[in-house]
Coordinates of C-alpha atoms in Angstrom, one line a residue:
M29 CA 12.9 3.2 15.5
E30 CA 10.3 2.7 18.2
K31 CA 11.6 1.0 21.3
N32 CA 9.8 -2.0 22.7
K33 CA 8.1 -2.8 19.4
N34 CA 9.1 -5.8 17.3
Y35 CA 9.9 -5.6 13.6
H36 CA 6.4 -6.6 12.5
D37 CA 4.7 -4.0 14.7
Q38 CA 7.0 -1.4 13.4
Q39 CA 6.2 -2.4 9.8
N40 CA 2.5 -2.3 10.5
N41 CA 2.8 1.2 11.9
L42 CA 4.9 2.3 8.9
N43 CA 2.3 0.8 6.5
T44 CA -0.5 2.5 8.4
L45 CA 1.2 5.9 8.0
K46 CA 1.8 5.3 4.3
M47 CA -1.8 4.3 3.8
R48 CA -3.0 7.5 5.5
D49 CA -1.0 9.5 3.0
V50 CA -2.4 7.5 0.0
V51 CA -6.0 7.7 1.4
S52 CA -5.7 11.5 1.7
T53 CA -5.4 11.6 -2.2
L54 CA -8.6 9.5 -2.6
P55 CA -12.3 10.4 -2.4
Q56 CA -13.5 11.1 1.1
F57 CA -15.9 8.1 1.0
C58 CA -13.0 5.7 0.7
K59 CA -12.1 6.0 4.3
S60 CA -15.2 3.9 5.4
F61 CA -14.0 1.1 3.1
F62 CA -10.6 0.9 4.8
R63 CA -12.1 1.1 8.2
G64 CA -14.5 -1.7 7.2
I65 CA -11.8 -4.1 6.2
Q66 CA -9.4 -3.3 9.0
D67 CA -10.1 -6.4 11.1
S68 CA -10.0 -8.8 8.2
T69 CA -6.9 -7.7 6.4
S70 CA -3.2 -6.9 7.1
S71 CA -1.8 -3.4 7.0
R72 CA 0.2 -4.5 4.0
T73 CA -2.9 -5.7 2.1
R74 CA -4.8 -2.4 2.9
L75 CA -1.8 -0.4 1.6
A76 CA -1.7 -2.4 -1.6
Y77 CA -5.5 -1.8 -2.0
A78 CA -5.0 1.9 -1.5
Y79 CA -2.4 2.1 -4.2
D80 CA -4.4 0.0 -6.6
I81 CA -7.6 2.0 -6.1
R82 CA -5.7 5.2 -6.6
V83 CA -4.5 4.0 -10.0
F84 CA -8.1 3.2 -10.9
F85 CA -9.4 6.7 -9.9
E86 CA -6.5 8.4 -11.7
Y87 CA -7.4 6.5 -14.8
M88 CA -11.1 7.4 -14.5
H89 CA -10.2 11.1 -13.9
E90 CA -8.2 11.2 -17.1
N91 CA -10.4 9.1 -19.4
N92 CA -14.0 9.4 -18.3
S93 CA -15.8 12.6 -19.3
Y94 CA -18.0 12.6 -16.2
C95 CA -15.0 12.1 -13.9
Q96 CA -12.9 14.7 -15.6
K97 CA -15.1 17.5 -14.2
I98 CA -14.4 16.7 -10.6
D99 CA -11.1 16.5 -8.6
I100 CA -10.5 13.0 -7.3
V101 CA -10.7 13.9 -3.7
D102 CA -14.1 15.4 -4.3
F103 CA -15.6 12.4 -6.1
P104 CA -19.0 11.6 -4.5
I105 CA -19.9 8.0 -3.7
S106 CA -22.6 8.3 -6.4
I107 CA -19.8 8.3 -9.0
L108 CA -19.4 4.6 -8.5
D109 CA -22.8 4.1 -10.1
Q110 CA -21.7 6.2 -13.1
I111 CA -18.9 3.7 -13.9
T112 CA -19.8 0.9 -16.2
R113 CA -18.5 -2.6 -16.8
E114 CA -17.0 -1.3 -20.1
D115 CA -15.1 1.4 -18.1
I116 CA -13.5 -1.3 -15.9
E117 CA -12.7 -3.5 -18.9
E118 CA -11.0 -0.6 -20.6
Y119 CA -9.1 0.2 -17.4
M120 CA -7.9 -3.4 -17.3
D121 CA -6.6 -3.1 -20.8
Y122 CA -4.9 0.2 -19.9
I123 CA -2.9 -1.1 -17.0
T124 CA -1.3 -3.7 -19.2
Y125 CA 1.1 -0.9 -20.2
Y126 CA 1.0 2.8 -19.4
V127 CA 3.4 5.6 -18.7
K128 CA 3.3 7.7 -15.5
D129 CA 5.7 10.5 -14.6
G130 CA 7.9 9.4 -17.5
K131 CA 8.1 5.9 -16.1
E132 CA 6.8 2.9 -18.1
I133 CA 4.6 0.6 -16.0
T134 CA 3.4 -2.9 -16.9
N135 CA 1.1 -5.4 -15.3
D136 CA 1.2 -9.1 -16.1
E137 CA -1.8 -11.5 -15.4
R138 CA -1.0 -11.5 -11.7
G139 CA -0.7 -7.8 -11.4
K140 CA -4.0 -7.3 -13.3
K141 CA -5.7 -9.9 -11.1
R142 CA -4.6 -8.2 -7.9
K143 CA -5.8 -4.8 -9.1
L144 CA -9.2 -6.2 -10.2
S145 CA -9.5 -8.1 -6.9
A146 CA -9.0 -4.8 -5.0
L147 CA -11.6 -3.2 -7.1
K148 CA -14.1 -6.1 -6.6
S149 CA -13.6 -5.9 -2.8
F150 CA -14.1 -2.1 -3.0
Y151 CA -17.3 -2.3 -5.0
K152 CA -18.7 -5.2 -3.0
Y153 CA -18.2 -3.3 0.3
Y154 CA -20.4 -0.4 -0.8
Y155 CA -22.9 -2.5 -2.7
C156 CA -23.5 -4.8 0.3
A157 CA -23.8 -1.7 2.5
E158 CA -26.6 -0.5 0.1
L159 CA -24.7 2.7 -0.6
I160 CA -24.6 2.1 -4.3
K161 CA -27.1 0.5 -6.7
T162 CA -24.7 -1.3 -9.1
N163 CA -21.7 -3.5 -8.9
P164 CA -20.0 -3.5 -12.4
A165 CA -16.8 -4.9 -11.0
Q166 CA -18.6 -8.2 -10.3
L167 CA -19.4 -8.5 -14.0
V168 CA -15.7 -8.4 -15.0
S169 CA -13.9 -11.8 -15.0
L170 CA -10.6 -12.1 -13.3
P171 CA -7.7 -12.8 -15.7
K172 CA -6.8 -16.4 -16.1
I173 CA -3.4 -17.1 -14.5
H174 CA -1.1 -19.3 -16.6
E175 CA 1.0 -21.2 -14.1
K176 CA 4.7 -20.8 -14.5
E177 CA 7.3 -23.5 -14.0
I178 CA 8.4 -23.5 -10.3
I179 CA 12.1 -22.5 -10.2
R180 CA 14.2 -24.1 -7.5
L181 CA 17.8 -25.2 -6.9
D182 CA 18.8 -28.8 -7.4
V183 CA 20.4 -30.7 -4.5
D184 CA 23.9 -30.3 -5.9
E185 CA 23.3 -26.6 -6.5
V186 CA 22.3 -26.1 -2.9
A187 CA 25.5 -27.7 -1.7
T188 CA 27.6 -25.6 -4.1
L189 CA 25.8 -22.4 -3.1
L190 CA 26.5 -22.9 0.6
D191 CA 30.1 -23.7 -0.1
N192 CA 30.4 -20.5 -2.1
V193 CA 28.8 -18.5 0.7
E194 CA 31.4 -19.8 3.1
E195 CA 34.4 -19.5 0.9
G196 CA 33.5 -16.5 -1.3
T197 CA 34.1 -18.5 -4.5
K198 CA 33.4 -16.7 -7.8
L199 CA 32.7 -13.3 -6.1
T200 CA 34.1 -10.1 -7.7
K201 CA 37.1 -8.4 -6.2
K202 CA 34.8 -5.7 -4.7
E203 CA 32.4 -8.4 -3.2
I204 CA 35.4 -10.3 -1.7
Q205 CA 36.4 -7.2 0.3
F206 CA 33.1 -7.3 2.1
H207 CA 32.9 -11.1 2.3
E208 CA 35.3 -11.5 5.1
K209 CA 33.2 -9.2 7.3
T210 CA 29.8 -10.9 6.4
K211 CA 30.6 -14.5 5.6
V212 CA 29.5 -15.9 9.0
R213 CA 26.3 -13.9 8.9
D214 CA 25.6 -14.8 5.3
T215 CA 26.2 -18.5 5.9
A216 CA 23.8 -18.4 8.8
L217 CA 21.2 -16.5 6.9
M218 CA 21.3 -18.6 3.7
T219 CA 21.4 -21.9 5.7
L220 CA 18.4 -20.8 7.7
L221 CA 16.4 -19.9 4.5
L222 CA 17.3 -23.1 2.8
G223 CA 16.9 -25.2 6.0
T224 CA 13.5 -24.0 7.1
G225 CA 11.7 -22.4 4.1
I226 CA 10.7 -19.3 6.1
R227 CA 9.7 -16.2 4.2
V228 CA 12.3 -13.3 3.8
S229 CA 10.1 -11.0 5.9
E230 CA 9.9 -13.7 8.6
C231 CA 13.7 -13.9 8.5
V232 CA 14.5 -10.2 8.8
G233 CA 12.0 -9.9 11.6
L234 CA 13.8 -12.4 13.8
D235 CA 15.1 -11.2 17.2
I236 CA 17.9 -12.9 19.1
N237 CA 15.4 -14.2 21.7
D238 CA 13.3 -15.8 19.0
V239 CA 16.0 -18.5 18.6
D240 CA 15.6 -21.5 21.0
F241 CA 18.6 -23.8 20.8
K242 CA 17.2 -26.1 23.5
N243 CA 14.4 -27.2 21.2
N244 CA 16.1 -26.1 17.9
G245 CA 13.2 -23.8 17.0
I246 CA 12.6 -20.2 15.9
K247 CA 9.5 -18.2 16.7
I248 CA 8.3 -16.3 13.6
R249 CA 5.4 -14.1 12.8
R250 CA 3.5 -15.5 9.8
K251 CA 1.4 -13.6 7.2
G252 CA -1.8 -12.7 8.9
G253 CA 0.0 -11.9 12.1
Y254 CA -0.1 -15.2 14.0
E255 CA 3.0 -16.6 15.7
T256 CA 4.4 -20.1 15.3
V257 CA 7.5 -22.1 15.9
V258 CA 9.5 -23.6 13.0
Y259 CA 12.1 -26.2 13.8
F260 CA 15.6 -26.6 12.3
G261 CA 18.2 -29.3 12.0
D262 CA 21.9 -29.6 12.9
E263 CA 23.3 -27.7 9.9
V264 CA 21.1 -24.7 10.7
E265 CA 21.9 -25.0 14.4
N266 CA 25.7 -24.9 13.7
A267 CA 25.5 -22.0 11.3
L268 CA 23.3 -20.0 13.8
L269 CA 25.6 -20.7 16.7
D270 CA 28.6 -19.5 14.8
Y271 CA 26.9 -16.3 13.9
I272 CA 25.3 -15.6 17.3
T273 CA 28.8 -15.9 18.9
E274 CA 29.9 -13.1 16.5
R275 CA 26.6 -11.2 16.7
K276 CA 26.8 -10.8 20.5
K277 CA 30.1 -8.8 20.2
I278 CA 28.5 -6.2 17.9
I279 CA 27.3 -2.9 19.3
T280 CA 24.1 -2.0 17.4
L281 CA 22.5 1.3 16.6
E282 CA 19.9 2.4 19.1
G283 CA 16.6 0.6 18.5
H284 CA 18.2 -2.4 16.8
E285 CA 19.5 -4.1 19.9
E286 CA 17.2 -7.2 19.6
A287 CA 17.6 -7.8 15.9
L288 CA 19.2 -11.1 14.9
F289 CA 20.6 -10.4 11.5
L290 CA 22.4 -7.0 11.1
S291 CA 23.6 -5.0 8.2
L292 CA 27.2 -3.6 8.0
Q293 CA 25.7 -0.4 9.5
N294 CA 24.8 -2.5 12.6
R295 CA 21.0 -2.1 12.1
R296 CA 18.4 -4.7 11.4
I297 CA 19.0 -6.1 7.9
T298 CA 16.3 -5.2 5.3
V299 CA 14.3 -7.4 3.0
R300 CA 16.0 -5.7 0.0
A301 CA 19.4 -6.4 1.4
V302 CA 18.6 -10.1 1.8
E303 CA 17.2 -10.2 -1.8
N304 CA 20.5 -8.7 -3.1
L305 CA 22.5 -11.1 -1.0
V306 CA 20.6 -14.1 -2.4
K307 CA 21.0 -12.8 -5.9
K308 CA 24.7 -12.3 -5.5
Y309 CA 25.5 -15.8 -4.2
S310 CA 23.1 -17.6 -6.4
Q311 CA 24.7 -16.2 -9.5
T312 CA 27.9 -18.0 -8.5
V313 CA 26.0 -21.3 -9.0
T314 CA 23.5 -20.6 -11.9
T315 CA 22.9 -17.8 -14.3
L316 CA 20.0 -19.5 -16.0
K317 CA 17.7 -19.6 -12.9
K318 CA 16.6 -16.3 -11.4
I319 CA 16.9 -17.2 -7.7
T320 CA 15.2 -15.1 -5.1
P321 CA 14.5 -15.8 -1.4
H322 CA 11.1 -17.2 -2.4
K323 CA 12.9 -19.6 -4.7
L324 CA 14.9 -20.8 -1.8
R325 CA 11.6 -21.4 0.0
S326 CA 10.4 -23.5 -3.0
T327 CA 13.7 -25.4 -2.9
Y328 CA 13.1 -26.3 0.8
G329 CA 9.5 -27.3 0.1
T330 CA 10.5 -29.5 -2.8
S331 CA 13.2 -31.2 -0.6
L332 CA 10.8 -31.7 2.3
Y333 CA 8.1 -33.2 0.0
R334 CA 10.6 -35.5 -1.7
E335 CA 11.8 -36.8 1.6
T336 CA 8.4 -37.2 3.3
G337 CA 5.8 -37.4 0.6
D338 CA 3.5 -35.6 3.1
I339 CA 1.8 -32.6 1.4
Y340 CA 0.0 -31.6 4.6
L341 CA 3.3 -31.5 6.5
V342 CA 4.8 -29.3 3.8
A343 CA 1.8 -27.0 3.9
D344 CA 2.0 -26.7 7.6
V345 CA 5.8 -26.0 7.8
L346 CA 5.6 -23.4 4.9
G347 CA 2.6 -21.7 6.6
H348 CA 0.1 -22.3 3.7
K349 CA -3.5 -21.9 4.9
D350 CA -4.8 -24.0 2.0
V351 CA -3.1 -27.3 1.2
N352 CA -4.2 -26.8 -2.5
T353 CA -1.7 -23.9 -2.6
T354 CA 1.0 -26.3 -1.7
R355 CA -0.2 -29.0 -4.0
K356 CA -0.2 -26.6 -6.9
H357 CA 3.5 -25.8 -6.3
Y358 CA 4.6 -29.4 -6.0
A359 CA 2.3 -31.0 -8.6
A360 CA 5.3 -32.3 -10.6
Q361 CA 6.5 -34.3 -7.6
E362 CA 3.0 -35.7 -7.1
E363 CA 2.9 -36.8 -10.7
D364 CA 6.2 -38.6 -10.2
R365 CA 4.9 -40.4 -7.2
R366 CA 1.7 -41.5 -9.0
R367 CA 3.9 -42.9 -11.8
R368 CA 5.9 -44.9 -9.3
A369 CA 2.6 -46.2 -7.9
A370 CA 1.9 -47.9 -11.2
S371 CA 4.8 -50.4 -10.7
A372 CA 4.7 -50.5 -6.9
V373 CA 2.0 -53.3 -6.6
K374 CA 2.8 -56.7 -8.1
L375 CA -0.2 -58.8 -9.2
R376 CA 1.9 -61.9 -9.8
E377 CA 5.1 -63.1 -8.4
D378 CA 7.9 -63.2 -11.0

């Protein structure tokens, strides 16, 4: 691990290296696209685009008679003008379900929308630069997304969950063996997620010095790379203080000295580990709801909105750039408030 670089910078460097590997398997002309979007996208977004565009070219190479004659890396930019709207529509149908290297791969509406969005950006870049004459991707409509019910924990489930994290209730015998070593960390981590609504990547990226007990705030790096401070209440403060007292006694692996949350191997905890941790404890409360770190974020957002009724505050605290994103998630609560408004104003005294 690189010294003097925070978690997010390390992840950006890792994503950049991965992207270079993927881009090396794409046509040469693709490099200008990724350079062109570098200042307006995150490294994670560019890596996702690279994977998605590779899937498209692999499909075209296998299914288009013109593309079959040339290796993917040797595709000229003029090949984009040979691809039609029908080709892209057939590709969209293909990615619903296909088999690659013996593995079944499926894409739901959201997955298909992401892949088509990548393709639209790709074509738009070359079309606007007047390097191609056609833009068939523009002619293909994005899939309609059917909104799913927002899954979140109820108030009583949150209380039970935190009790179970502290006490190890309903864990398996194997899980209980590790619980004694991790319960203080796990309590702090789960309380922080539930008490601030931060993203899992923001949580694992925290350093010890990012926690400010004088003002009860944590400095986090949001999606898009900007830094902000999120404030926490007494319950989060107490859980963090308990953990940091224990954390300061741990000798970490080299390169992980600043990390707040550590694994049992004394290195910075990973996103996957937190996801597994949330899954393990949430199953002690409910098996009907599939709870992930993002669902804990939704739980916090719901609680905050219920208490304040301020959708702009919720959007700000959750780091949503567009308040409509927030409103969409908490539409059910808005509907309840509108219903209550019907009886809030009395026209005549009883």
